[in-house]
Coordinates of C-alpha atoms in Angstrom, one line a residue:
M29 CA 0.0 0.0 0.0
S30 CA 1.4 3.4 -1.0
K31 CA 2.2 6.1 1.6
E32 CA -0.6 8.3 0.1
A33 CA -3.2 5.5 0.4
Q34 CA -2.2 4.9 4.1
S35 CA -2.6 8.6 4.9
H36 CA -6.3 8.4 3.9
E37 CA -7.0 5.1 5.7
L38 CA -9.6 5.1 8.4
T39 CA -8.4 3.6 11.7
Y40 CA -10.1 3.3 15.0
D41 CA -7.7 5.8 16.5
L42 CA -8.5 8.4 13.8
I43 CA -12.2 8.0 14.2
K44 CA -11.9 8.1 18.0
R45 CA -9.9 11.4 17.8
A46 CA -12.4 12.8 15.2
V47 CA -15.4 11.9 17.5
H48 CA -13.7 13.9 20.3
G49 CA -13.2 17.0 18.1
D50 CA -9.6 16.7 16.9
Q51 CA -9.6 19.0 13.8
E52 CA -6.8 17.2 12.0
A53 CA -8.6 13.9 12.5
I54 CA -11.9 15.4 11.2
E55 CA -10.0 16.7 8.1
A56 CA -8.4 13.3 7.5
Y57 CA -11.9 11.6 7.9
L58 CA -13.4 14.0 5.3
L59 CA -10.4 13.5 3.0
H60 CA -11.0 9.8 3.1
Y61 CA -14.5 10.3 1.6
D62 CA -13.6 13.3 -0.6
A63 CA -13.7 11.4 -4.0
Y64 CA -17.0 9.8 -3.1
I65 CA -18.5 13.1 -2.0
N66 CA -17.3 14.8 -5.2
F67 CA -19.0 12.0 -7.2
L68 CA -22.3 12.5 -5.3
V69 CA -22.4 16.2 -5.8
S70 CA -21.3 16.5 -9.4
Y71 CA -23.5 17.2 -12.3
D72 CA -23.0 17.3 -16.1
E73 CA -23.6 20.2 -18.3
V74 CA -23.5 20.4 -22.1
G75 CA -21.4 23.3 -23.2
P76 CA -21.8 25.5 -26.3
D77 CA -19.4 23.3 -28.2
S78 CA -21.6 20.2 -27.5
R79 CA -19.1 18.7 -25.1
I80 CA -20.1 17.5 -21.7
Y81 CA -18.5 19.2 -18.7
R82 CA -18.7 17.9 -15.2
H83 CA -19.0 20.4 -12.4
I84 CA -19.1 20.0 -8.6
D85 CA -21.8 21.8 -6.6
E86 CA -19.6 23.3 -3.8
D87 CA -22.6 24.3 -1.7
M88 CA -23.9 20.8 -1.7
K89 CA -20.5 19.4 -1.0
I90 CA -20.2 21.5 2.1
E91 CA -23.7 20.3 3.2
V92 CA -22.7 16.6 2.8
Q93 CA -19.5 17.2 4.7
M94 CA -21.3 18.9 7.5
K95 CA -23.8 16.0 7.7
L96 CA -20.9 13.5 7.9
V97 CA -19.2 15.5 10.7
D98 CA -22.5 15.8 12.5
A99 CA -23.1 12.0 12.3
L100 CA -19.5 11.4 13.3
Q101 CA -19.7 13.5 16.4
N102 CA -23.3 12.7 17.5
K103 CA -24.0 9.1 16.4
W104 CA -20.5 7.6 16.6
R105 CA -19.9 9.1 20.1
K106 CA -22.4 6.5 21.5
L107 CA -20.4 3.7 19.9
I108 CA -16.9 4.7 21.0

């Protein structure tokens, strides 16, 4: 496994620190899901040249990230 892949790996310790509010752990947690979130909030648009362009709805991305952090700190807290 590459060093970059290891840095995005979710571990029990990382989740535990994120649940307790460690900002670096929360950022690593969100980074782990970043590609999936981008896929969920992207949309296609046909340009004037008839090509399809993919865009990311940044407002929706922030909403999804906020929901993830909320679930992490409220629902996971009961489990850890």
